[in-house]
Tab-separated table of C-alpha atoms in Angstrom:
chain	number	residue	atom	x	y	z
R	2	UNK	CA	18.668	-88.160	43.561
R	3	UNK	CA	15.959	-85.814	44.181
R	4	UNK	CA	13.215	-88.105	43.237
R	5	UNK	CA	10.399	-85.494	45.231
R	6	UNK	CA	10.947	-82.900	43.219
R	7	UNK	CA	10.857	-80.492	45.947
R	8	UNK	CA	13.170	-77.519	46.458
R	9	UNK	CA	16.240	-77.890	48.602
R	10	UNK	CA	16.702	-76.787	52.177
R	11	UNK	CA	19.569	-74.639	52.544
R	12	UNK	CA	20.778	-76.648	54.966
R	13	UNK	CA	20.470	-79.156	52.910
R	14	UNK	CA	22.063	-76.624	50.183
R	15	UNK	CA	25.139	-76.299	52.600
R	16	UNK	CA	25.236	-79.659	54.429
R	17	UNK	CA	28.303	-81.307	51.601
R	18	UNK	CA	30.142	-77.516	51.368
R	19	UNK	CA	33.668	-78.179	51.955
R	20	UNK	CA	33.968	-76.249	55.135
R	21	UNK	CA	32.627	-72.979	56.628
R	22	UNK	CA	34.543	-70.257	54.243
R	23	UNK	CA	32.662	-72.013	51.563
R	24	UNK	CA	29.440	-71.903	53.077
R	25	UNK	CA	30.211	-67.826	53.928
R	26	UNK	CA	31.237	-67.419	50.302
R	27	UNK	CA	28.203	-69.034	48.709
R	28	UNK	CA	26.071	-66.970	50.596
R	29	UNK	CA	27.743	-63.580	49.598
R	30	UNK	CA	26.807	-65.148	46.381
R	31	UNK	CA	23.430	-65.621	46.829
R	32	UNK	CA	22.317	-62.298	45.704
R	33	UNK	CA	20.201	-62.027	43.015
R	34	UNK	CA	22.616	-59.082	41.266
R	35	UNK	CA	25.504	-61.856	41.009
R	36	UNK	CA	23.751	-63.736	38.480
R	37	UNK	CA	22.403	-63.316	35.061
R	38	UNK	CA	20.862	-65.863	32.960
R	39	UNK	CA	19.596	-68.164	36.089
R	40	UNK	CA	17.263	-70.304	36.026
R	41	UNK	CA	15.343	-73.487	36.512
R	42	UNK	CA	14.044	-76.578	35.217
R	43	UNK	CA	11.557	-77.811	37.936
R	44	UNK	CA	13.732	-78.866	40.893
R	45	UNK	CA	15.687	-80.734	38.546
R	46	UNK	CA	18.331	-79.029	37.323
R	47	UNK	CA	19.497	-74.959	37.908
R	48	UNK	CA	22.185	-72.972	35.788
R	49	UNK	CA	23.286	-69.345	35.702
R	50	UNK	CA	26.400	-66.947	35.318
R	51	UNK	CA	28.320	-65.386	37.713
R	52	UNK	CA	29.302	-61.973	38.195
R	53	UNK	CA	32.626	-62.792	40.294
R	54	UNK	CA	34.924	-60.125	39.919
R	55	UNK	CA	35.939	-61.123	36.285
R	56	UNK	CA	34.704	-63.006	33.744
R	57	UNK	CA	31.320	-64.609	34.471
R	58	UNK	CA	31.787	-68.118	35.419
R	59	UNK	CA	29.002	-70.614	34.061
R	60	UNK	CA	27.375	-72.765	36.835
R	61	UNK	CA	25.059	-75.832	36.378
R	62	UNK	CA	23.821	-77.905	38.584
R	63	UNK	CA	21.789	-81.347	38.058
R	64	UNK	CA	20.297	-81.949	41.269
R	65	UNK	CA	18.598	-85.210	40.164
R	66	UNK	CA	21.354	-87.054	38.413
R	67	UNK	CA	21.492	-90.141	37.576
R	68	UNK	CA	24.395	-90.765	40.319
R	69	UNK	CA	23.056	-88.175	42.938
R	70	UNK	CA	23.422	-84.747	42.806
R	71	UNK	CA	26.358	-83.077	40.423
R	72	UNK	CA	27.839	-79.467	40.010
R	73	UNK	CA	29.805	-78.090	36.960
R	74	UNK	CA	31.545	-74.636	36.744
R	75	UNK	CA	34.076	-72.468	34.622
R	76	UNK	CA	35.707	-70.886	37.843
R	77	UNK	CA	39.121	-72.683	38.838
R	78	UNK	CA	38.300	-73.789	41.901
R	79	UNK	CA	39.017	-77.387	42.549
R	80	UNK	CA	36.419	-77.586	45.416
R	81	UNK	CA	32.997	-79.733	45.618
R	82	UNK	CA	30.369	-78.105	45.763
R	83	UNK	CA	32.288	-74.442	44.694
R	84	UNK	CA	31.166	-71.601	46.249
R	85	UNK	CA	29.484	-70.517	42.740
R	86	UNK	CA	27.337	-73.907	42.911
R	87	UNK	CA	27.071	-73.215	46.750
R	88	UNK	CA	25.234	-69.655	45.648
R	89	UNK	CA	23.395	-70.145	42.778
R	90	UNK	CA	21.568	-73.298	44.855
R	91	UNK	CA	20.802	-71.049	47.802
R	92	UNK	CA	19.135	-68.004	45.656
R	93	UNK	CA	16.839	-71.084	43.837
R	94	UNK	CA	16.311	-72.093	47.345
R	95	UNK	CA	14.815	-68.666	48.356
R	96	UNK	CA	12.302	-68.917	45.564
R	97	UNK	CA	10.812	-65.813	44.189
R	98	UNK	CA	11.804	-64.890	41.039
R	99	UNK	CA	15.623	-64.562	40.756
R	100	UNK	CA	15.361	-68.140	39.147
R	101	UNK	CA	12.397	-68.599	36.684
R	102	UNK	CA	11.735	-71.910	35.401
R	103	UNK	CA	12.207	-72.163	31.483
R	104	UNK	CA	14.318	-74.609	29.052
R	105	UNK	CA	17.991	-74.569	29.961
R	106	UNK	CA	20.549	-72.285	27.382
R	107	UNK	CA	22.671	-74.328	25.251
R	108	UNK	CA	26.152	-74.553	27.348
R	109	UNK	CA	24.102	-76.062	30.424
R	110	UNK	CA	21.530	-78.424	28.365
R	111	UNK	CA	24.992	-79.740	26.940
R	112	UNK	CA	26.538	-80.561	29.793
R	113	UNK	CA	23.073	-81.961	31.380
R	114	UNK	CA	22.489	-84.308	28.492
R	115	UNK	CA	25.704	-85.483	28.115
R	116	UNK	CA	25.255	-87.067	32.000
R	117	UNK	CA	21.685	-88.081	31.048
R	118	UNK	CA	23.250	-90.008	27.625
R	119	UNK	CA	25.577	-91.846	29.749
R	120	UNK	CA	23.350	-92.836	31.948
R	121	UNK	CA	20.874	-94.829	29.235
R	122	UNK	CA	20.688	-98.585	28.966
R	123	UNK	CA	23.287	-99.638	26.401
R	124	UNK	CA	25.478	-96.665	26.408
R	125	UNK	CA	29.372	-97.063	26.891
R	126	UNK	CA	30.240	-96.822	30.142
R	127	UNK	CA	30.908	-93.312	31.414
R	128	UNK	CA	34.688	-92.506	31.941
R	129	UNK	CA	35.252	-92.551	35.991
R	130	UNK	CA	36.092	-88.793	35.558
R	131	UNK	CA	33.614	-87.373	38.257
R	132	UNK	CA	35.068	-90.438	40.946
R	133	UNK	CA	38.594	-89.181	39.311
R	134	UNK	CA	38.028	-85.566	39.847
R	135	UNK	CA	36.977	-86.373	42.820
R	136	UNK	CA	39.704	-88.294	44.468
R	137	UNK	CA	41.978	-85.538	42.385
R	138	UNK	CA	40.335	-82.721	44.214
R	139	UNK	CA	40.987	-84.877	47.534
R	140	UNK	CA	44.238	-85.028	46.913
R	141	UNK	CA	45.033	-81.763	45.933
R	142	UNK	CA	43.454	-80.047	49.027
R	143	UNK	CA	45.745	-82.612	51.260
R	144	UNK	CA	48.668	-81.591	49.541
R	145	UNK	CA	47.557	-77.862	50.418
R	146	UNK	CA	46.618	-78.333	53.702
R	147	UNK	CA	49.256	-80.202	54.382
R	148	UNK	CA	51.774	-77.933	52.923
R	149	UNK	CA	49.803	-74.799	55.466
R	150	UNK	CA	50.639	-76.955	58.066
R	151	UNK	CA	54.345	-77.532	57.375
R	152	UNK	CA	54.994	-73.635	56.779
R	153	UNK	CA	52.682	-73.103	59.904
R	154	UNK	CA	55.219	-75.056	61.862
R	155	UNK	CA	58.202	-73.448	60.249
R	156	UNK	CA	56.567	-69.908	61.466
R	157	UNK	CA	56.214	-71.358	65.219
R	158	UNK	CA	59.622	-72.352	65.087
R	159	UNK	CA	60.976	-69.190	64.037
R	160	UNK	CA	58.943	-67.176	67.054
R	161	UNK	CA	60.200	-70.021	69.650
R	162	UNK	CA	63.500	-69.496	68.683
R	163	UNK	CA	63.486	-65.813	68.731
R	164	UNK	CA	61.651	-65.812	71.631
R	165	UNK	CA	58.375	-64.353	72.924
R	166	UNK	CA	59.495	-61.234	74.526
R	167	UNK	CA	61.610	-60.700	70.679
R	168	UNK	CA	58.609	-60.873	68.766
R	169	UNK	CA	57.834	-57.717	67.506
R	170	UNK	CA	55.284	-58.512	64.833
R	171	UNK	CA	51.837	-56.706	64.513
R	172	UNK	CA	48.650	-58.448	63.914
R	173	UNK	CA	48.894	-57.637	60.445
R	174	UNK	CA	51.715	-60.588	59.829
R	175	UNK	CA	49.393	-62.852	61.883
R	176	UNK	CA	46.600	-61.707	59.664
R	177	UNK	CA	48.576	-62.770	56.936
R	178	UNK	CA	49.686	-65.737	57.931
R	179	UNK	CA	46.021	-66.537	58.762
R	180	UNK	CA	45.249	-65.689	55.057
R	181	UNK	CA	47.413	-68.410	53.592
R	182	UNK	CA	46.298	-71.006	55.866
R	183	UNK	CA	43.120	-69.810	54.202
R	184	UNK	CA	44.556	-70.492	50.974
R	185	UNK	CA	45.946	-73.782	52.336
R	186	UNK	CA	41.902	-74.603	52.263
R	187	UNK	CA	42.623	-74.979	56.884
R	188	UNK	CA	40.235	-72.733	58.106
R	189	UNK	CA	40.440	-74.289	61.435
R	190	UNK	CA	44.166	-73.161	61.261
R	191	UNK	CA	43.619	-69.951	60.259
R	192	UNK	CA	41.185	-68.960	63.084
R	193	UNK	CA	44.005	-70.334	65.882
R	194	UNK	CA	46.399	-68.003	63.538
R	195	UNK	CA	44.220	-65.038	64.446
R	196	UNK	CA	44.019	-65.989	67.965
R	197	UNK	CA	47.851	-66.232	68.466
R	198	UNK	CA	47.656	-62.364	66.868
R	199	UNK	CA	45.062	-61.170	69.638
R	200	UNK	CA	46.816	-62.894	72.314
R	201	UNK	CA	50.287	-61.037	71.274
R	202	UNK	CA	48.381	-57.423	72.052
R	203	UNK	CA	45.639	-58.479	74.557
R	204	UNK	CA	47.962	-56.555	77.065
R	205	UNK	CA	48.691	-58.284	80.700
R	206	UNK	CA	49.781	-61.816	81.032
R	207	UNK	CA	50.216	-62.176	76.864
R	208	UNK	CA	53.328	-64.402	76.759
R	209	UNK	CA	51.482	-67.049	78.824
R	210	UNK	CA	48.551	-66.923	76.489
R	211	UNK	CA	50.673	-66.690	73.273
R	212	UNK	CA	52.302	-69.860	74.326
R	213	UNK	CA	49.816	-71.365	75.577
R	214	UNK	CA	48.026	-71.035	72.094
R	215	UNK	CA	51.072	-71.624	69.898
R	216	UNK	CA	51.121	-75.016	71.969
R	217	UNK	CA	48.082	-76.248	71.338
R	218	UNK	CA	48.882	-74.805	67.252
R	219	UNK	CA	51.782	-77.198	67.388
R	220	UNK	CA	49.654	-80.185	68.668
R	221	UNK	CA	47.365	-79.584	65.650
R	222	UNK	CA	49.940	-78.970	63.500
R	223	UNK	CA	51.646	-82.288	64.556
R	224	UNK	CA	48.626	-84.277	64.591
R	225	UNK	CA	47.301	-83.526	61.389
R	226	UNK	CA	50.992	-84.458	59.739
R	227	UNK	CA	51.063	-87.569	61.222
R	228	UNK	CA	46.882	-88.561	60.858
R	229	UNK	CA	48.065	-92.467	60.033
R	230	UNK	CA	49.641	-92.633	63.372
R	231	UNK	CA	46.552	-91.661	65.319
R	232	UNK	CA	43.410	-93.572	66.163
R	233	UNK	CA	40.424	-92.654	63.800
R	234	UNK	CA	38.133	-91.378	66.276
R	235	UNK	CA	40.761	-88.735	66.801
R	236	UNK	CA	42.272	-88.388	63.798
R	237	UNK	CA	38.844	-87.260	62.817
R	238	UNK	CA	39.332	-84.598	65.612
R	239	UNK	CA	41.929	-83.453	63.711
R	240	UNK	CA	40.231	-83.447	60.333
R	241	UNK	CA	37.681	-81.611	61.946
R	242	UNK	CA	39.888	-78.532	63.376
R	243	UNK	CA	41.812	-78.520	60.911
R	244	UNK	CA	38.809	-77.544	58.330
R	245	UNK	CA	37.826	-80.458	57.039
R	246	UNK	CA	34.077	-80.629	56.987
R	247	UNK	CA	32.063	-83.400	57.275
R	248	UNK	CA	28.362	-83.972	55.287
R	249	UNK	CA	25.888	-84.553	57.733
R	250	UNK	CA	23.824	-86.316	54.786
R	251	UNK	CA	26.455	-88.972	54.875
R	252	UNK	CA	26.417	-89.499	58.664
R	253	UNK	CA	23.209	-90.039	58.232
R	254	UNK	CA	23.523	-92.563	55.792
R	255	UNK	CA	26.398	-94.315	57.366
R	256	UNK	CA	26.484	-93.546	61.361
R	257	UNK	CA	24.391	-95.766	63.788
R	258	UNK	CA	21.108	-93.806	64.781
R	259	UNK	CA	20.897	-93.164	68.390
R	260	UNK	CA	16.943	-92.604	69.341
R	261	UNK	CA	15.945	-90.341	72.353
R	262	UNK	CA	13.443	-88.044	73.821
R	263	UNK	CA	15.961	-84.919	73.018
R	264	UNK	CA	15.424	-81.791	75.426
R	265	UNK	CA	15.992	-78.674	73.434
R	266	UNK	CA	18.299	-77.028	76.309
R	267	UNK	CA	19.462	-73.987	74.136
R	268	UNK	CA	18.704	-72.481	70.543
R	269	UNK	CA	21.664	-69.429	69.689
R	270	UNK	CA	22.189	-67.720	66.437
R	271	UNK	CA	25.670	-66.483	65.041
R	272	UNK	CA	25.831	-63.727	62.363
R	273	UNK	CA	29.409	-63.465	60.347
R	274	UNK	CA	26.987	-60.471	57.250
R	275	UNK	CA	26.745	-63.301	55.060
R	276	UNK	CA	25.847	-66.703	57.117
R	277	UNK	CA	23.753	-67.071	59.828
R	278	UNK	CA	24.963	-70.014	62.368
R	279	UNK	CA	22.297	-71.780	64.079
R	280	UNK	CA	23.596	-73.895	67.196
R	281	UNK	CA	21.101	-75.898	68.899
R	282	UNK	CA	21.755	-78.177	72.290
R	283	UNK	CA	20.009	-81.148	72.874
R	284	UNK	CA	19.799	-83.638	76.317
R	285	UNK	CA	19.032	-86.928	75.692
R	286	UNK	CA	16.369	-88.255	78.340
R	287	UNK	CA	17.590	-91.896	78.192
R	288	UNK	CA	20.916	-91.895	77.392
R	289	UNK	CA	21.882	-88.623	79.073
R	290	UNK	CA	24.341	-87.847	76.042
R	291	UNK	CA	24.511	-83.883	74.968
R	292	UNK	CA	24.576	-83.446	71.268
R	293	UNK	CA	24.628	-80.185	68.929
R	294	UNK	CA	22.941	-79.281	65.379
R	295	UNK	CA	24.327	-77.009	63.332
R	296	UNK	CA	21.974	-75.282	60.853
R	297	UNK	CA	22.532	-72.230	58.216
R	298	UNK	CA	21.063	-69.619	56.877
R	299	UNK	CA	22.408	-66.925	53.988
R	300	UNK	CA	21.657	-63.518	52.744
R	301	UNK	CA	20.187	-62.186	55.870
R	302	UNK	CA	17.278	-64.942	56.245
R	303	UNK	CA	16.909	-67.577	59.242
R	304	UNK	CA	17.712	-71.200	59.363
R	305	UNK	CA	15.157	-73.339	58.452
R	306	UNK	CA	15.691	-75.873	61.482
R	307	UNK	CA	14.395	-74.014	64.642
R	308	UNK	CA	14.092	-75.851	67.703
R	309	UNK	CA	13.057	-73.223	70.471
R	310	UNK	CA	14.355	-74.017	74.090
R	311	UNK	CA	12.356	-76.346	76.518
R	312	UNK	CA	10.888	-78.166	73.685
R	313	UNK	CA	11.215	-82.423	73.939
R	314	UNK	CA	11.691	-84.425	70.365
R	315	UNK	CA	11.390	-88.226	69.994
R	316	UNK	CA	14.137	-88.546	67.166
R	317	UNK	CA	17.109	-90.217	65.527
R	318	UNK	CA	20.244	-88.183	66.022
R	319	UNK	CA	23.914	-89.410	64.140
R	320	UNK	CA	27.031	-88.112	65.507
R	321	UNK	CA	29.747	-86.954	63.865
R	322	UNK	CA	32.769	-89.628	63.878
R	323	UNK	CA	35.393	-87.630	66.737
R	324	UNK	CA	37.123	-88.692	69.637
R	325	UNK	CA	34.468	-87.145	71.930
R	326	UNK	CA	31.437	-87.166	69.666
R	327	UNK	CA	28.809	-84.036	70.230
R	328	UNK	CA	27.788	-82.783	66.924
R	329	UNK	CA	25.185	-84.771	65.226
R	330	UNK	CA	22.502	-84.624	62.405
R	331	UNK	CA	18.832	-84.963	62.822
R	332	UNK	CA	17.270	-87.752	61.406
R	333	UNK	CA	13.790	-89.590	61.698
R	334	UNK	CA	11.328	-87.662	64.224
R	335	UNK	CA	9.070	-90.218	65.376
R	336	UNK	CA	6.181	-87.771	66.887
R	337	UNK	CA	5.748	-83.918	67.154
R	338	UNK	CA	7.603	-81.622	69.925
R	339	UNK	CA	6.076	-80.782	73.213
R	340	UNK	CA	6.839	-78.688	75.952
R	341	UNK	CA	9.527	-80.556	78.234
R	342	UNK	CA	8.148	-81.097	82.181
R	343	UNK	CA	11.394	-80.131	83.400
R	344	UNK	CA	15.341	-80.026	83.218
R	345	UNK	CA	17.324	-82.873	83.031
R	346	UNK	CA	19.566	-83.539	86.217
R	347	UNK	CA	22.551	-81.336	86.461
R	348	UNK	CA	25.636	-81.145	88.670
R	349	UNK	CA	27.778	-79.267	90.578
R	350	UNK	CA	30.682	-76.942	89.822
R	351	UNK	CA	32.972	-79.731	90.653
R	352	UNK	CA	31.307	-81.938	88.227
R	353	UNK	CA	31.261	-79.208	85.475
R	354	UNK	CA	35.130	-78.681	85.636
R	355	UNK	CA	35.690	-82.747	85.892
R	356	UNK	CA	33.328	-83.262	82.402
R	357	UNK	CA	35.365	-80.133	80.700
R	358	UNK	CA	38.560	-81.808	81.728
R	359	UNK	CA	37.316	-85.473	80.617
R	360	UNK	CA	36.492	-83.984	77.156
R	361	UNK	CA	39.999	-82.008	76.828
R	362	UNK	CA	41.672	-85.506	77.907
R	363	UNK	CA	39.647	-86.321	74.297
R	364	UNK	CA	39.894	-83.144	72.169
R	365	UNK	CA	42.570	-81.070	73.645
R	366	UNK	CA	41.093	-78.110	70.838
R	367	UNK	CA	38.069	-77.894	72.460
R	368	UNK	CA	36.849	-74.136	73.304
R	369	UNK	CA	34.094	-75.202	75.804
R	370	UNK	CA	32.247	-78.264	76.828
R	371	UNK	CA	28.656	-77.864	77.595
R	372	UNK	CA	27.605	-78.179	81.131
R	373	UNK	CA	24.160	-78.265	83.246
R	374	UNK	CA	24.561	-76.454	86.526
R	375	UNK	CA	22.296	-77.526	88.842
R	376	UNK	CA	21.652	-75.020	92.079
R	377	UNK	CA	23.429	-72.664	91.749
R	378	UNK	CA	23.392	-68.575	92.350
R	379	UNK	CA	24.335	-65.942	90.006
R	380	UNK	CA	26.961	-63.045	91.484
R	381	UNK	CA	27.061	-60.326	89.841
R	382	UNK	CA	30.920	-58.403	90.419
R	383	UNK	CA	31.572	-55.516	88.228
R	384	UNK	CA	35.087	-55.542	88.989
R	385	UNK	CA	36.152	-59.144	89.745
R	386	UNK	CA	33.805	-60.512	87.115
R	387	UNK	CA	30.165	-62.541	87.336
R	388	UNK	CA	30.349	-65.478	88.715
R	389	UNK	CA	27.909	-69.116	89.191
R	390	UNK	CA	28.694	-70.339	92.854
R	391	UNK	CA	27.217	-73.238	93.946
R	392	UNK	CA	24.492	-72.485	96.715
R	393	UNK	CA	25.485	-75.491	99.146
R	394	UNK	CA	29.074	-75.510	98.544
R	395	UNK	CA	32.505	-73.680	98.589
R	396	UNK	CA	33.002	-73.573	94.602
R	397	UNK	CA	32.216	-70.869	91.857
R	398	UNK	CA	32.636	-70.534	88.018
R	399	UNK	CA	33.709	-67.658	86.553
R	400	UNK	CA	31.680	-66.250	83.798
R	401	UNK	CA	33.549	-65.998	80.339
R	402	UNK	CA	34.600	-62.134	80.118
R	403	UNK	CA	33.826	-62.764	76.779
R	404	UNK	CA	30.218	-62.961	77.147
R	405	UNK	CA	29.315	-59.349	76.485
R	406	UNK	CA	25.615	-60.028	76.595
R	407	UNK	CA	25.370	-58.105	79.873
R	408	UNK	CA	21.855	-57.665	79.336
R	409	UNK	CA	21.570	-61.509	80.096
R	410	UNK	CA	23.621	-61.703	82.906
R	411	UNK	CA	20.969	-59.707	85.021
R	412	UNK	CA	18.475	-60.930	84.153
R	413	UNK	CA	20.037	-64.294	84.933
R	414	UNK	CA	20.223	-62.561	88.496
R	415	UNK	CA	16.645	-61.083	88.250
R	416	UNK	CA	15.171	-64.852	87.629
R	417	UNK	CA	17.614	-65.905	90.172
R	418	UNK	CA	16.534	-63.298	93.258
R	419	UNK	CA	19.327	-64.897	95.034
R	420	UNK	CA	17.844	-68.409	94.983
R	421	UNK	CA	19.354	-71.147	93.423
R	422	UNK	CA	18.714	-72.106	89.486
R	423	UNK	CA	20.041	-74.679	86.974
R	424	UNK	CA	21.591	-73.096	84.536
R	425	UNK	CA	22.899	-74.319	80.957
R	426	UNK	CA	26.059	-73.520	79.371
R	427	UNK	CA	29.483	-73.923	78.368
R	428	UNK	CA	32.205	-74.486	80.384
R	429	UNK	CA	35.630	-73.414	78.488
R	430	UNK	CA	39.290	-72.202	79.629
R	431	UNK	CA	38.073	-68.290	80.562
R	432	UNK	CA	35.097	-69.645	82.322
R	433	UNK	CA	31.476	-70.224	81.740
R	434	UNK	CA	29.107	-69.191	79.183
R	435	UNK	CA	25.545	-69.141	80.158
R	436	UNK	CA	23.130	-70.227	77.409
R	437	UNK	CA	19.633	-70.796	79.020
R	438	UNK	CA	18.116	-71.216	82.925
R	439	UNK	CA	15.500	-72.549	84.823
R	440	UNK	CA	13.745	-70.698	87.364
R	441	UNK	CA	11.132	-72.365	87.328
R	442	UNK	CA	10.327	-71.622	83.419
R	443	UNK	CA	12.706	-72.266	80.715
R	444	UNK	CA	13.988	-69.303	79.752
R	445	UNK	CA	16.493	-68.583	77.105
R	446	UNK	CA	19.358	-66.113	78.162
């Protein structure tokens, strides 16, 4: 229900999208020259047609329902919100006038009546179609995803066999491979796809890597088969790299609430051309437990959550369900932000590695772990690589050569002046990532 009236967030727009390709997709599509006919009826319903390579496809959505929120569209997709529902809601969420308000045209007042008429006192009951389509569309993406899995695991085996050194395919194979694992609706497979491609002609110590990766592809692979053997906090791991996405609205609504003072550590922003990734880091002052928000933004405009580093919030946070919870959705803020006093205690280099290897014991998938470095002392090597050494010990950290924000780096050793500084980031396989410092301000890298 929307029983406010007011327009959506698009986070709230993209919170129950099916997984991040459908969030991207919706927001190529939320351009005002995909869609003809749109429009409005207060923030209770929206409907338009769009321009999607071939036929227009008819979209309405009834965002006040009589059992929540509901989507209906011409295009064959068989996901929930589709990624035409996905981008008509985010262009009414920009405002302006790309969606006027008027009476809706006769396809979409059909098919918003018809929900309204079953909803009256005294009609016959409504056929369980939507709960049917539902579970339908449920199944059929397991069968798909489970069938990308199988003829993932049939294209490992046929490298392993041949061997390494024998495998003479170019990216373009793994890029294709990638593409039906796509198709499969596993993004998360698809993006280790891509990375067993890069590591085959990254040059140097490639085999390592490429098994290394195809291991860990296997594990996945395996896992997500055989979900009813494993545990549900990491069976929902799997889910989760895998590609199945999770609505934050419904953590909220069924996760326990854990209340803090949260410490904004680090606000970053990721830009793919047609979705905008916000990733903030939070520090609980209490209960000393790390958590991340994920917001969105499409079409070239900012999330709406913004949470600037060194800030404090007295809030609700739910976590995701996962073996080693960390992402979470914001819920009840109790008070507004203020400045933060300080950083929250940090260790050593030791201590870093020991949490990253605590949370791969978890979630063997992980790509970094975030870490607070307390004293330590940026060293800048152009040939050997940066590195964080602690300033009263014998141990260092490599910086992640993939961090090509070099810009950041020095001036991680300008704040630093050779003194020690604590230092936020994440700690992953090719080293750390530095995300914000202290010295003595806040100050986001």
């Amino acid at each position: 229900m929307n029983p406010q009236g007011e327009r959506w967030t698009e986070d709230r727009v993209l919170a129950p999208a099916p997984d991040d390709p459908s969030r991207m997709a919706g927001g190529r599509l939320a351009a005002p020259g995909r869609w003809s006919g749109a429009g409005a009826r207060g923030a209770g319903a929206v409907w338009g047609e769009c321009e999607d390579g071939g036929p227009p496809y008819r979209t309405v959505v009834d965002l006040d329902g009589p059992g929540g929120p509901a989507s209906h569209c011409t295009c064959p997709s068989g996901e929930f919100p589709c990624e035409h529902a996905l981008g008509l809601l985010l262009l009414w969420s920009a405002g302006g006038e790309s969606v006027p308000e008027g009476p809706p045209p006769g396809w979409a007042g059909q098919w918003l009546d018809r929900g309204r008429r079953q909803a009256e006192p005294g009609a016959p009951p409504a056929p369980p179609a939507s709960t049917d389509a539902a579970r339908r569309r449920a199944e059929r993406r397991a069968r798909r995803m489970t069938s990308g899995a199988r003829e993932l695991e049939q294209r490992l085996g046929d490298l392993l066999r041949g061997g390494l050194a024998a495998d003479g395919s170019e990216y373009g194979q793994w890029d294709e491979t990638a593409a039906r694992m796509v198709d499969a609706q596993a993004p998360g497979l698809a993006v280790r796809v891509r990375e067993l491609g890069a590591a085959r002609v990254s040059g140097g110590d490639w085999a390592s890597r490429l098994l290394a990766e195809c291991a860990l592809l296997h594990t996945l692979n395996q896992g997500f088969l055989h979900l009813d053997r494993l545990p549900e906090p990491l069976a929902a791991t799997v889910r989760t790299r895998v590609g199945t996405a999770v609505d934050s609205t419904a953590v909220l609504a069924s996760a326990v609430p854990v209340r803090d003072h949260w410490l904004v550590l680090a606000q970053s922003d990721g830009d793919d051309g047609h979705l905008i990734t916000r990733r903030i880091w939070l520090r609980g002052r209490d209960t000393g437990r790390t958590a991340l928000l994920l917001s969105y933004g499409a079409a070239g405009r900012a999330p709406e959550l913004s949470l600037p580093a060194g800030l404090s919030l007295d809030a609700d946070l739910a976590y995701h369900p996962a073996a080693r919870p960390l992402r979470a959705a914001l819920g009840t803020r109790y008070a507004a932000s203020e400045p933060s006093p300080a950083p929250p205690p940090g260790g050593g280099v030791r201590q870093a590695l020991e949490a990253y290897g605590e949370a791969l014991r978890d979630d063997p998938w992980l790509d970094g772990w975030p870490v607070l470095l307390d004293a330590v002392v940026p060293i800048p090597d152009p040939e050997a690589g940066w590195q964080l050494a602690d300033a009263d010990g014998d141990s260092a950290l490599p910086v992640d050569p993939r961090h090509r924000d070099r810009s950041a780096l020095w001036r991680l050793t300008a704040l630093s002046g050779g003194r020690p500084v604590t230092v936020f980031g994440e700690c992953g396989h090719q080293g750390f990532t530095p995300l914000s410092t202290w010295a003595p301000e806040l100050v986001q890298l």
